[in-house]
Coordinates of C-alpha atoms in Angstrom, one line a residue:
M1 CA 65.7 -130.4 45.8
S2 CA 67.8 -128.1 48.3
K3 CA 67.6 -128.8 52.0
L4 CA 65.8 -125.4 52.5
L5 CA 63.0 -126.5 49.9
R6 CA 62.7 -129.8 51.7
G7 CA 62.2 -128.3 55.0
R8 CA 59.8 -125.9 53.8
L9 CA 57.7 -128.7 52.2
L10 CA 57.9 -130.7 55.3
A11 CA 56.8 -127.7 57.3
A12 CA 53.8 -127.4 55.0
I13 CA 52.9 -131.0 55.5
F14 CA 53.3 -131.8 59.0
T15 CA 50.9 -129.4 60.6
A16 CA 51.2 -129.6 64.4
G17 CA 47.8 -130.1 65.3
V18 CA 44.6 -127.8 65.0
A19 CA 46.1 -125.0 66.9
G20 CA 49.5 -125.1 64.5
A21 CA 47.1 -125.2 61.6
L22 CA 45.2 -122.2 62.7
A23 CA 48.1 -120.1 63.9
A24 CA 48.5 -117.2 61.4
P25 CA 52.3 -116.7 60.2
A26 CA 53.7 -113.4 61.2
C27 CA 54.0 -112.0 57.5
A28 CA 51.1 -110.9 55.6
E29 CA 51.1 -112.0 52.0
T30 CA 49.2 -110.9 49.0
L31 CA 48.5 -112.7 45.6
A32 CA 50.7 -110.3 44.1
D33 CA 53.4 -111.3 46.1
A34 CA 52.9 -115.0 45.3
I35 CA 52.8 -114.2 41.6
A36 CA 55.7 -112.2 41.8
M37 CA 57.9 -114.6 43.5
A38 CA 56.8 -117.5 41.3
Y39 CA 57.6 -115.3 38.3
D40 CA 61.1 -115.1 39.5
S41 CA 61.8 -118.7 40.8
N42 CA 59.4 -121.2 39.4
P43 CA 61.4 -124.0 37.8
N44 CA 58.9 -124.8 35.1
L45 CA 59.0 -121.1 34.1
L46 CA 62.7 -120.8 34.2
A47 CA 63.3 -123.8 32.4
Q48 CA 61.1 -122.6 29.4
R49 CA 63.0 -119.4 29.4
S50 CA 66.1 -121.4 29.0
V51 CA 64.3 -123.5 26.0
Q52 CA 63.7 -120.4 24.3
R53 CA 67.2 -118.9 24.6
A54 CA 68.5 -122.3 22.9
L55 CA 65.5 -121.9 20.2
D56 CA 67.1 -118.2 19.5
E57 CA 70.4 -119.9 18.6
T58 CA 68.5 -121.8 15.5
Y59 CA 68.6 -118.2 13.9
V60 CA 72.2 -117.7 14.2
Q61 CA 72.7 -121.2 13.1
A62 CA 70.4 -120.8 9.8
R63 CA 72.3 -117.3 9.0
T64 CA 75.8 -119.0 8.9
G65 CA 74.9 -120.0 5.2
F66 CA 75.5 -116.3 4.4
R67 CA 78.8 -116.2 6.3
P68 CA 82.3 -117.3 5.1
Q69 CA 84.1 -120.5 6.5
L70 CA 87.7 -120.1 7.3
S71 CA 89.7 -123.1 8.3
F72 CA 93.6 -123.7 8.4
G73 CA 95.0 -127.2 7.4
G74 CA 97.9 -128.9 6.5
S75 CA 99.3 -132.1 4.7
A76 CA 102.3 -134.4 4.3
S77 CA 102.4 -136.9 1.6
F78 CA 105.0 -139.7 0.8
L79 CA 105.3 -141.5 -2.6
E80 CA 107.4 -144.5 -3.6
T81 CA 107.3 -145.7 -7.0
R82 CA 108.6 -149.1 -8.1
T83 CA 109.1 -149.5 -11.9
P84 CA 109.3 -153.3 -13.4
R85 CA 112.5 -153.9 -15.4
A86 CA 110.8 -154.9 -18.5
A87 CA 109.5 -151.0 -18.3
G88 CA 112.8 -149.8 -18.1
G89 CA 112.8 -149.6 -14.2
G90 CA 116.3 -151.8 -14.2
L91 CA 118.4 -149.1 -15.8
I92 CA 119.2 -145.5 -14.3
D93 CA 120.9 -142.5 -15.3
T94 CA 124.2 -142.2 -13.2
N95 CA 125.8 -139.0 -14.8
G96 CA 122.6 -137.0 -15.4
D97 CA 123.2 -137.1 -19.4
G98 CA 119.5 -138.4 -19.9
I99 CA 120.8 -141.8 -20.9
P100 CA 120.4 -144.8 -18.8
D101 CA 124.0 -146.2 -18.2
A102 CA 123.6 -148.6 -15.1
I103 CA 121.3 -151.1 -13.5
G104 CA 119.3 -150.0 -10.7
K105 CA 116.5 -151.5 -8.3
G106 CA 113.8 -149.5 -10.2
V107 CA 112.6 -147.4 -6.8
S108 CA 112.0 -143.8 -6.8
E109 CA 110.8 -142.0 -3.6
S110 CA 109.4 -138.3 -3.1
N111 CA 107.5 -136.5 -0.3
S112 CA 105.8 -133.2 -0.1
A113 CA 103.9 -130.9 2.5
F114 CA 101.3 -128.2 2.3
F115 CA 99.8 -125.9 5.1
G116 CA 97.9 -122.9 4.8
L117 CA 94.4 -121.3 5.0
D118 CA 91.1 -122.2 3.2
L119 CA 88.2 -119.6 2.8
S120 CA 84.9 -120.5 1.4
Q121 CA 82.2 -117.7 0.9
P122 CA 78.7 -118.6 -0.5
I123 CA 77.5 -116.0 -3.0
W124 CA 74.1 -117.4 -3.9
N125 CA 72.4 -120.6 -2.4
G126 CA 69.2 -120.4 -4.5
G127 CA 67.1 -119.4 -1.5
R128 CA 68.3 -122.3 0.5
T129 CA 69.6 -120.2 3.6
A130 CA 67.0 -117.5 3.2
S131 CA 64.4 -120.1 3.6
A132 CA 65.9 -121.6 6.4
V133 CA 66.4 -118.3 8.2
S134 CA 62.5 -117.7 7.8
A135 CA 61.8 -121.0 9.3
A136 CA 64.1 -120.1 12.3
E137 CA 62.2 -116.9 12.8
A138 CA 58.7 -118.5 12.7
D139 CA 60.0 -121.1 15.1
I140 CA 61.2 -118.6 17.7
L141 CA 58.0 -116.9 17.3
S142 CA 56.3 -119.8 18.1
G143 CA 58.4 -120.5 20.9
R144 CA 57.6 -117.1 22.7
E145 CA 54.0 -117.9 22.5
N146 CA 54.8 -121.3 24.2
L147 CA 56.8 -119.3 26.9
R148 CA 53.6 -117.2 27.3
R149 CA 51.4 -120.4 27.7
V150 CA 53.8 -121.7 30.2
E151 CA 53.7 -118.4 32.1
S152 CA 50.1 -118.5 31.9
Q153 CA 49.9 -122.1 33.4
V154 CA 52.3 -120.9 36.2
M155 CA 50.1 -118.0 36.9
L156 CA 47.0 -120.1 37.0
Q157 CA 48.6 -122.6 39.3
V158 CA 49.6 -119.9 41.8
V159 CA 46.0 -118.4 41.6
Q160 CA 44.7 -122.1 42.3
A161 CA 47.2 -122.7 45.2
Y162 CA 46.5 -119.3 46.7
V163 CA 42.6 -119.6 46.8
D164 CA 43.1 -123.3 47.8
V165 CA 44.8 -122.1 50.9
R166 CA 42.5 -119.4 51.8
R167 CA 39.5 -121.8 51.3
D168 CA 41.0 -124.7 53.3
V169 CA 42.0 -122.0 56.4
E170 CA 38.2 -120.9 56.2
S171 CA 36.9 -124.3 56.2
L172 CA 39.2 -125.3 59.1
K173 CA 37.9 -122.5 61.0
I174 CA 34.4 -123.4 60.3
R175 CA 35.0 -127.0 61.2
Q176 CA 36.7 -125.8 64.6
Q177 CA 33.9 -123.5 65.4
N178 CA 31.4 -126.4 64.7
V179 CA 33.3 -128.7 67.2
D180 CA 33.5 -125.9 69.9
V181 CA 29.8 -125.4 69.5
L182 CA 29.0 -129.1 69.7
K183 CA 31.3 -129.5 72.7
K184 CA 29.0 -127.0 74.4
Q185 CA 25.9 -128.7 73.4
L186 CA 27.3 -132.0 74.7
E187 CA 28.0 -130.3 78.1
Q188 CA 24.7 -128.8 78.0
S189 CA 22.9 -132.0 77.3
R190 CA 24.8 -133.9 80.1
A191 CA 24.1 -131.3 82.5
E192 CA 20.4 -131.5 81.5
Y193 CA 20.6 -135.1 81.9
Q194 CA 22.0 -135.2 85.4
V195 CA 19.2 -133.3 86.4
G196 CA 16.4 -135.1 84.3
Q197 CA 15.6 -132.5 81.8
S198 CA 16.8 -134.5 78.9
T199 CA 17.5 -138.2 78.1
R200 CA 20.3 -140.4 77.4
T201 CA 19.3 -140.4 73.9
D202 CA 20.1 -136.8 73.9
V203 CA 23.4 -137.1 75.2
A204 CA 24.2 -139.9 72.7
Q205 CA 23.1 -137.9 69.8
S206 CA 25.3 -135.0 71.0
E207 CA 28.4 -137.2 71.5
S208 CA 27.8 -138.7 67.9
R209 CA 27.6 -135.3 66.2
L210 CA 30.8 -134.2 68.2
A211 CA 32.6 -137.3 67.1
A212 CA 31.8 -136.8 63.4
A213 CA 32.7 -133.2 63.7
Q214 CA 36.1 -133.9 65.2
A215 CA 36.7 -136.4 62.2
L216 CA 35.7 -133.8 59.7
L217 CA 38.1 -131.4 61.4
S218 CA 40.8 -133.8 61.3
S219 CA 40.2 -134.1 57.4
A220 CA 40.1 -130.3 57.1
V221 CA 43.7 -130.2 58.8
A222 CA 45.1 -132.6 56.2
Q223 CA 43.5 -130.8 53.4
L224 CA 45.1 -127.6 54.5
A225 CA 48.4 -129.2 54.9
T226 CA 48.3 -130.6 51.4
S227 CA 47.1 -127.0 50.0
R228 CA 50.0 -125.6 52.0
A229 CA 52.4 -128.1 50.4
N230 CA 51.0 -127.5 46.7
Y231 CA 51.5 -123.8 47.4
A232 CA 55.2 -124.3 48.5
A233 CA 55.9 -126.2 45.5
V234 CA 54.4 -123.7 42.9
V235 CA 55.5 -120.3 44.7
G236 CA 58.7 -121.6 46.3
Q237 CA 57.8 -120.8 49.8
N238 CA 55.2 -121.6 52.7
P239 CA 52.0 -119.4 52.6
G240 CA 52.0 -116.7 55.1
D241 CA 49.1 -114.7 56.2
L242 CA 47.4 -114.8 53.0
Q243 CA 45.1 -111.5 52.5
P244 CA 42.0 -111.7 50.4
E245 CA 42.3 -112.2 46.6
P246 CA 42.0 -108.9 44.7
S247 CA 39.2 -108.8 42.0
L248 CA 40.1 -109.7 38.4
A249 CA 37.2 -107.9 36.9
F250 CA 39.6 -105.3 35.2
L251 CA 40.8 -108.1 33.0
L252 CA 37.4 -110.1 32.3
P253 CA 35.4 -109.2 29.3
N254 CA 31.7 -108.3 29.6
N255 CA 30.1 -111.0 27.7
P256 CA 31.3 -114.7 26.1
D257 CA 31.7 -112.9 22.6
E258 CA 34.1 -110.5 23.6
A259 CA 36.0 -113.5 25.2
F260 CA 36.0 -115.4 22.0
S261 CA 37.3 -112.5 20.0
I262 CA 40.2 -111.7 22.4
A263 CA 41.0 -115.4 22.5
E264 CA 41.0 -115.6 18.9
K265 CA 43.6 -112.9 18.7
Y266 CA 45.8 -113.6 21.6
S267 CA 45.5 -116.9 22.8
P268 CA 49.2 -118.4 23.0
L269 CA 48.0 -121.9 22.2
L270 CA 46.4 -120.8 18.9
R271 CA 49.3 -118.1 17.9
A272 CA 52.0 -120.8 18.6
Q273 CA 50.4 -122.9 15.9
Q274 CA 49.8 -120.0 13.3
Y275 CA 53.7 -119.5 13.7
T276 CA 54.3 -123.3 13.6
E277 CA 52.4 -123.3 10.1
Q278 CA 54.5 -120.3 8.9
A279 CA 57.8 -122.2 9.6
S280 CA 56.7 -125.4 7.7
R281 CA 55.5 -123.2 4.9
A282 CA 59.0 -121.6 5.0
R283 CA 60.5 -125.3 4.9
V284 CA 58.4 -126.0 1.7
A285 CA 60.4 -123.0 0.1
Q286 CA 63.5 -124.7 1.6
A287 CA 62.9 -128.1 0.0
R288 CA 62.0 -126.3 -3.5
A289 CA 65.2 -124.5 -3.3
G290 CA 66.9 -127.7 -3.7
R291 CA 66.4 -127.7 -7.4
M292 CA 68.1 -124.2 -7.8
P293 CA 71.9 -123.7 -8.5
Q294 CA 74.7 -122.5 -6.1
V295 CA 77.4 -120.1 -6.5
S296 CA 80.3 -119.7 -4.1
L297 CA 83.9 -118.6 -4.2
H298 CA 87.1 -120.5 -2.7
V299 CA 90.2 -119.0 -1.7
Q300 CA 93.3 -121.0 -0.7
Y301 CA 96.7 -119.5 0.6
G302 CA 99.3 -121.7 1.8
Y303 CA 102.9 -123.2 1.4
T304 CA 104.2 -126.1 -0.6
G305 CA 107.4 -127.8 -0.3
V306 CA 109.5 -131.0 0.6
A307 CA 108.4 -132.5 4.0
V308 CA 111.8 -134.2 4.5
P309 CA 114.3 -132.6 5.0
F310 CA 112.4 -129.6 5.8
N311 CA 113.6 -126.5 4.6
S312 CA 111.4 -123.3 5.1
G313 CA 113.5 -121.5 2.2
L314 CA 112.6 -123.9 -0.4
Y315 CA 108.7 -123.6 0.2
T316 CA 106.7 -122.1 -2.5
T317 CA 103.8 -119.7 -1.7
D318 CA 100.6 -120.7 -3.4
F319 CA 97.5 -118.6 -3.8
L320 CA 94.2 -120.2 -5.6
A321 CA 91.1 -118.3 -6.0
I322 CA 88.1 -120.6 -7.5
G323 CA 84.6 -119.5 -8.5
Q324 CA 82.3 -122.4 -8.2
I325 CA 78.8 -122.7 -9.6
Q326 CA 76.8 -126.0 -8.9
V327 CA 73.6 -126.9 -10.7
P328 CA 71.7 -130.2 -9.4
L329 CA 70.5 -132.0 -12.2
F330 CA 69.3 -135.4 -11.2
T331 CA 69.0 -136.6 -7.4
G332 CA 67.2 -140.0 -8.0
G333 CA 63.8 -138.1 -6.9
L334 CA 65.2 -137.2 -3.4
T335 CA 64.5 -133.5 -3.9
S336 CA 60.9 -134.1 -5.2
S337 CA 60.2 -136.5 -2.4
Q338 CA 61.4 -133.8 0.2
I339 CA 59.2 -131.1 -1.5
R340 CA 56.0 -133.3 -1.3
Q341 CA 56.9 -134.2 2.2
Q342 CA 57.2 -130.5 3.5
I343 CA 53.9 -129.8 1.7
E344 CA 52.1 -132.4 3.7
R345 CA 53.6 -131.3 6.7
N346 CA 52.6 -127.8 6.2
N347 CA 49.1 -129.0 5.5
T348 CA 49.2 -130.8 8.8
D349 CA 50.2 -127.7 10.6
R350 CA 47.5 -125.5 8.6
I351 CA 44.7 -128.0 9.4
T352 CA 46.0 -128.0 13.3
I353 CA 45.4 -124.2 13.4
E354 CA 41.4 -124.9 13.0
T355 CA 41.9 -127.6 15.6
Q356 CA 43.6 -125.4 18.2
R357 CA 41.1 -122.7 17.4
R358 CA 38.0 -125.0 18.4
T359 CA 40.1 -125.9 21.5
V360 CA 40.6 -122.5 22.4
L361 CA 36.9 -121.7 22.0
Q362 CA 35.7 -124.7 23.9
T363 CA 38.0 -123.8 26.8
V364 CA 36.7 -120.4 26.9
T365 CA 33.2 -121.6 26.5
Q366 CA 33.6 -124.1 29.7
A367 CA 35.4 -121.6 31.8
W368 CA 32.9 -118.8 31.1
N369 CA 29.8 -121.2 31.9
Q370 CA 31.9 -122.3 35.2
L371 CA 32.1 -118.6 36.0
V372 CA 28.6 -117.8 35.5
A373 CA 27.6 -120.9 37.7
S374 CA 30.0 -120.0 40.2
R375 CA 28.6 -116.6 40.5
A376 CA 25.1 -117.8 40.7
N377 CA 26.1 -120.1 43.6
I378 CA 27.7 -117.6 45.5
D379 CA 24.6 -115.6 45.6
S380 CA 22.4 -118.6 46.7
T381 CA 24.6 -119.9 49.2
E382 CA 25.0 -116.4 50.8
E383 CA 21.1 -116.4 51.1
S384 CA 21.4 -119.8 52.6
V385 CA 23.8 -119.1 55.3
R386 CA 21.7 -115.9 56.2
A387 CA 18.8 -118.4 56.6
A388 CA 20.4 -120.8 58.2
E389 CA 21.9 -118.4 60.9
V390 CA 18.3 -117.2 61.7
A391 CA 17.0 -120.9 61.9
D392 CA 19.9 -121.8 64.1
E393 CA 19.4 -118.9 66.4
G394 CA 15.4 -119.6 66.6
T395 CA 16.0 -123.3 67.2
H396 CA 18.2 -122.7 70.3
L397 CA 15.4 -120.1 71.6
E398 CA 13.0 -122.8 71.0
Q399 CA 14.8 -125.5 72.5
K400 CA 15.1 -123.6 75.7
L401 CA 11.1 -123.1 75.6
G402 CA 10.7 -126.8 75.2
L403 CA 9.4 -126.4 71.5
R404 CA 12.5 -128.1 69.9
T405 CA 14.4 -131.2 70.8
T406 CA 18.2 -131.6 71.0
I407 CA 18.4 -133.6 67.4
D408 CA 16.6 -130.3 65.9
V409 CA 19.3 -128.1 67.5
L410 CA 22.2 -130.4 66.2
N411 CA 20.7 -130.5 62.8
A412 CA 20.3 -126.6 62.6
E413 CA 24.1 -126.2 63.5
Q414 CA 24.9 -128.7 61.0
E415 CA 23.1 -127.0 58.2
L416 CA 24.6 -123.7 59.1
A417 CA 28.1 -125.3 59.1
N418 CA 27.4 -126.8 55.7
D419 CA 26.0 -123.7 54.1
Q420 CA 29.1 -121.9 55.4
L421 CA 31.5 -124.4 53.7
T422 CA 29.4 -124.3 50.6
T423 CA 29.8 -120.4 50.6
A424 CA 33.6 -120.5 51.0
I425 CA 33.8 -123.4 48.2
A426 CA 31.7 -121.3 45.9
K427 CA 33.8 -118.1 46.3
H428 CA 37.0 -120.4 45.6
D429 CA 35.3 -121.7 42.5
E430 CA 34.5 -118.3 41.3
Y431 CA 37.6 -117.0 41.4
V432 CA 39.3 -120.0 39.8
A433 CA 36.7 -120.0 37.0
A434 CA 37.7 -116.4 36.3
A435 CA 41.4 -117.1 36.1
N436 CA 40.7 -120.0 33.8
V437 CA 38.7 -117.5 31.5
L438 CA 41.9 -115.1 31.6
A439 CA 44.2 -118.0 30.9
A440 CA 42.2 -119.2 27.9
M441 CA 41.9 -115.7 26.5
G442 CA 45.8 -115.3 26.7
R443 CA 45.5 -112.6 29.5
L444 CA 46.8 -114.1 32.6
E445 CA 50.1 -113.0 32.3
A446 CA 52.6 -111.0 34.4
K447 CA 52.5 -107.8 32.5
D448 CA 48.7 -107.4 33.5
L449 CA 48.9 -109.0 36.9
I450 CA 52.0 -107.3 38.4
P451 CA 53.0 -104.7 35.9
A452 CA 55.0 -102.9 38.6
M453 CA 57.6 -105.9 38.3
K454 CA 60.3 -105.9 35.8
Q455 CA 59.3 -108.3 33.1
Y456 CA 61.4 -111.0 31.5
D457 CA 61.8 -109.9 27.7
P458 CA 62.6 -112.8 25.4
K459 CA 63.4 -110.4 22.7
R460 CA 66.2 -109.0 24.5
N461 CA 68.5 -112.4 24.1
F462 CA 67.6 -112.6 20.5
R463 CA 68.6 -109.1 19.8
K464 CA 72.2 -109.8 21.5
L465 CA 72.3 -112.9 19.1
R466 CA 71.9 -110.9 15.9
F467 CA 75.2 -109.1 15.9
A468 CA 77.1 -111.8 18.1
L469 CA 80.5 -113.3 17.2
G470 CA 80.5 -114.7 13.7
Y471 CA 78.5 -111.6 12.1
V472 CA 80.2 -110.2 9.1
P473 CA 79.1 -107.0 7.3
W474 CA 78.8 -108.3 3.9
E475 CA 76.3 -110.9 4.9
E476 CA 73.5 -108.7 4.5
P477 CA 73.7 -108.0 0.7
I478 CA 74.3 -111.7 0.3
A479 CA 71.1 -112.4 2.2
A480 CA 69.2 -109.9 0.5
L481 CA 70.3 -111.4 -3.0
D482 CA 69.6 -114.9 -1.8
K483 CA 66.1 -114.1 -0.9
A484 CA 65.4 -111.8 -3.7
A485 CA 66.6 -114.2 -6.5
A486 CA 64.6 -117.4 -4.9
F487 CA 61.9 -118.5 -6.9
P488 CA 59.3 -119.3 -5.9
P489 CA 59.3 -116.5 -3.4
I490 CA 60.4 -117.1 0.2
P491 CA 57.6 -116.2 2.6
S492 CA 58.7 -114.2 5.7
P493 CA 57.0 -114.6 8.9
S494 CA 54.0 -112.8 9.7
I495 CA 54.4 -111.0 13.2
L496 CA 50.7 -111.2 14.9
P497 CA 50.1 -108.0 17.1
D498 CA 50.4 -108.4 20.8
E499 CA 47.9 -107.1 23.3
K500 CA 49.0 -104.0 25.4
P501 CA 49.4 -104.5 29.0
I502 CA 45.9 -103.7 30.9
G503 CA 46.1 -101.8 34.2
P504 CA 46.2 -101.5 37.1
G505 CA 47.3 -104.9 38.0
L506 CA 46.4 -106.7 41.1
Q507 CA 45.3 -104.5 43.7
P508 CA 44.2 -105.4 47.2
P509 CA 40.5 -105.2 47.6
P510 CA 39.1 -102.1 49.2
A511 CA 39.1 -102.0 53.0
A512 CA 35.7 -102.1 54.5
P513 CA 34.4 -98.5 55.5
A514 CA 34.8 -97.6 59.1
P515 CA 31.8 -97.2 61.1
P516 CA 30.6 -93.5 61.7
A517 CA 32.1 -91.9 65.0
T518 CA 29.5 -91.4 67.5
P519 CA 29.2 -87.7 68.2
A520 CA 30.1 -86.4 71.6
A521 CA 27.2 -85.4 73.9
A522 CA 26.9 -81.8 74.2
P523 CA 28.2 -80.2 77.6
K524 CA 25.6 -79.3 80.0
N525 CA 25.1 -75.9 81.0

């Protein structure tokens, strides 16, 4: 962790008292700003993008089965032959007439060397390479959905951290206001006690409520520091003056049935599993291709001669071309076992699709019900706050008339503070629930939240690799032949449609209308 980030986190955790916690930073910050910063700098999201780029390389590696392999090699050999005398090794030809005429040691020596190029070009692999390419394509598509899922998780974390800070700032203000009111109430009780208008019990009750409120204020300060630290960890900097969160209504469906339908089409969790099943289906075809023959071409070009003593003029030039066909006849049951294994893995992936579908629908249902409950809570808590404000004001007036006691006033103030806190929490929960619904549906993405920002395109890296170093023009017809002549046919990945971006993105909430101007008085004649 960099020193700068550690400093930011420490600044978020160690809040210098209540005044420091309540003081607003100089810069204003919106939810769109926070999401944009996390989109560019969140380490989890950046790491997943790197994982996806690494996964793109599997496509290139699979296609190397269509491409030639060229290597340079050399060899040197030394041969010594010892022939027993009984086999004629004791007689040697000294004059070259072909007739042994002298006794020798029966030892002969020779050496040779070769160096040159070796080229190997697959012609037809029986569908092995084509199925591997299809599996790699499906794996890459599944990886893109996992990238969408991680992006959605990061967006949800940013939303959660943003509204957490705003909730805790509001809670701290309410706690501070409550402490200020209780301090005034204590001063009033003490003054009335001095003149005999109240009892020592009234003073003790005021002191007790003030002490409890100060303890709650300290807890609110600590909670705000924790939320600020969480925000810094997700977004990458401390929260500034956070503006009210904009509405998510432009992304939310009208009813749960629409939410279910959208989730079944665009949920990254479900789509990733569907692509995983397609990849395992291609690997079944790859295993079956193990029974098919292979055709290849080998070309060798090099030089052969005596290694010692070396004389380049005595080296011969060799050119060798070999067409090779290899037909598997018996593998000891290995191929059949691999086929059965891949079939069962595909069965597992196919069944898991239904598991993920049910999980997605369950998540949407839970989030939707939480959203409905939170909206109902907002209405009820706002009504409670209005009633508690009237009750608090009336209790103070009635105390002055001698109709209410100090404990009645303290209770009314406590109920008002609690209702205000409940309202802040309800608004927080409603927004988080809405974000959870969008995340479960697959709509909590940068393209919908911050469309004006340049989006990361995982397809761009894949397009660069498609014709990267190693590509040869003749691999296209070889790939077409390998796939067309395969039996059984090799399934190609079925690309699922993507949802188009939904505007207008996160917009700041509309400003409150300005009060009408008071008309100027007409001049007197």
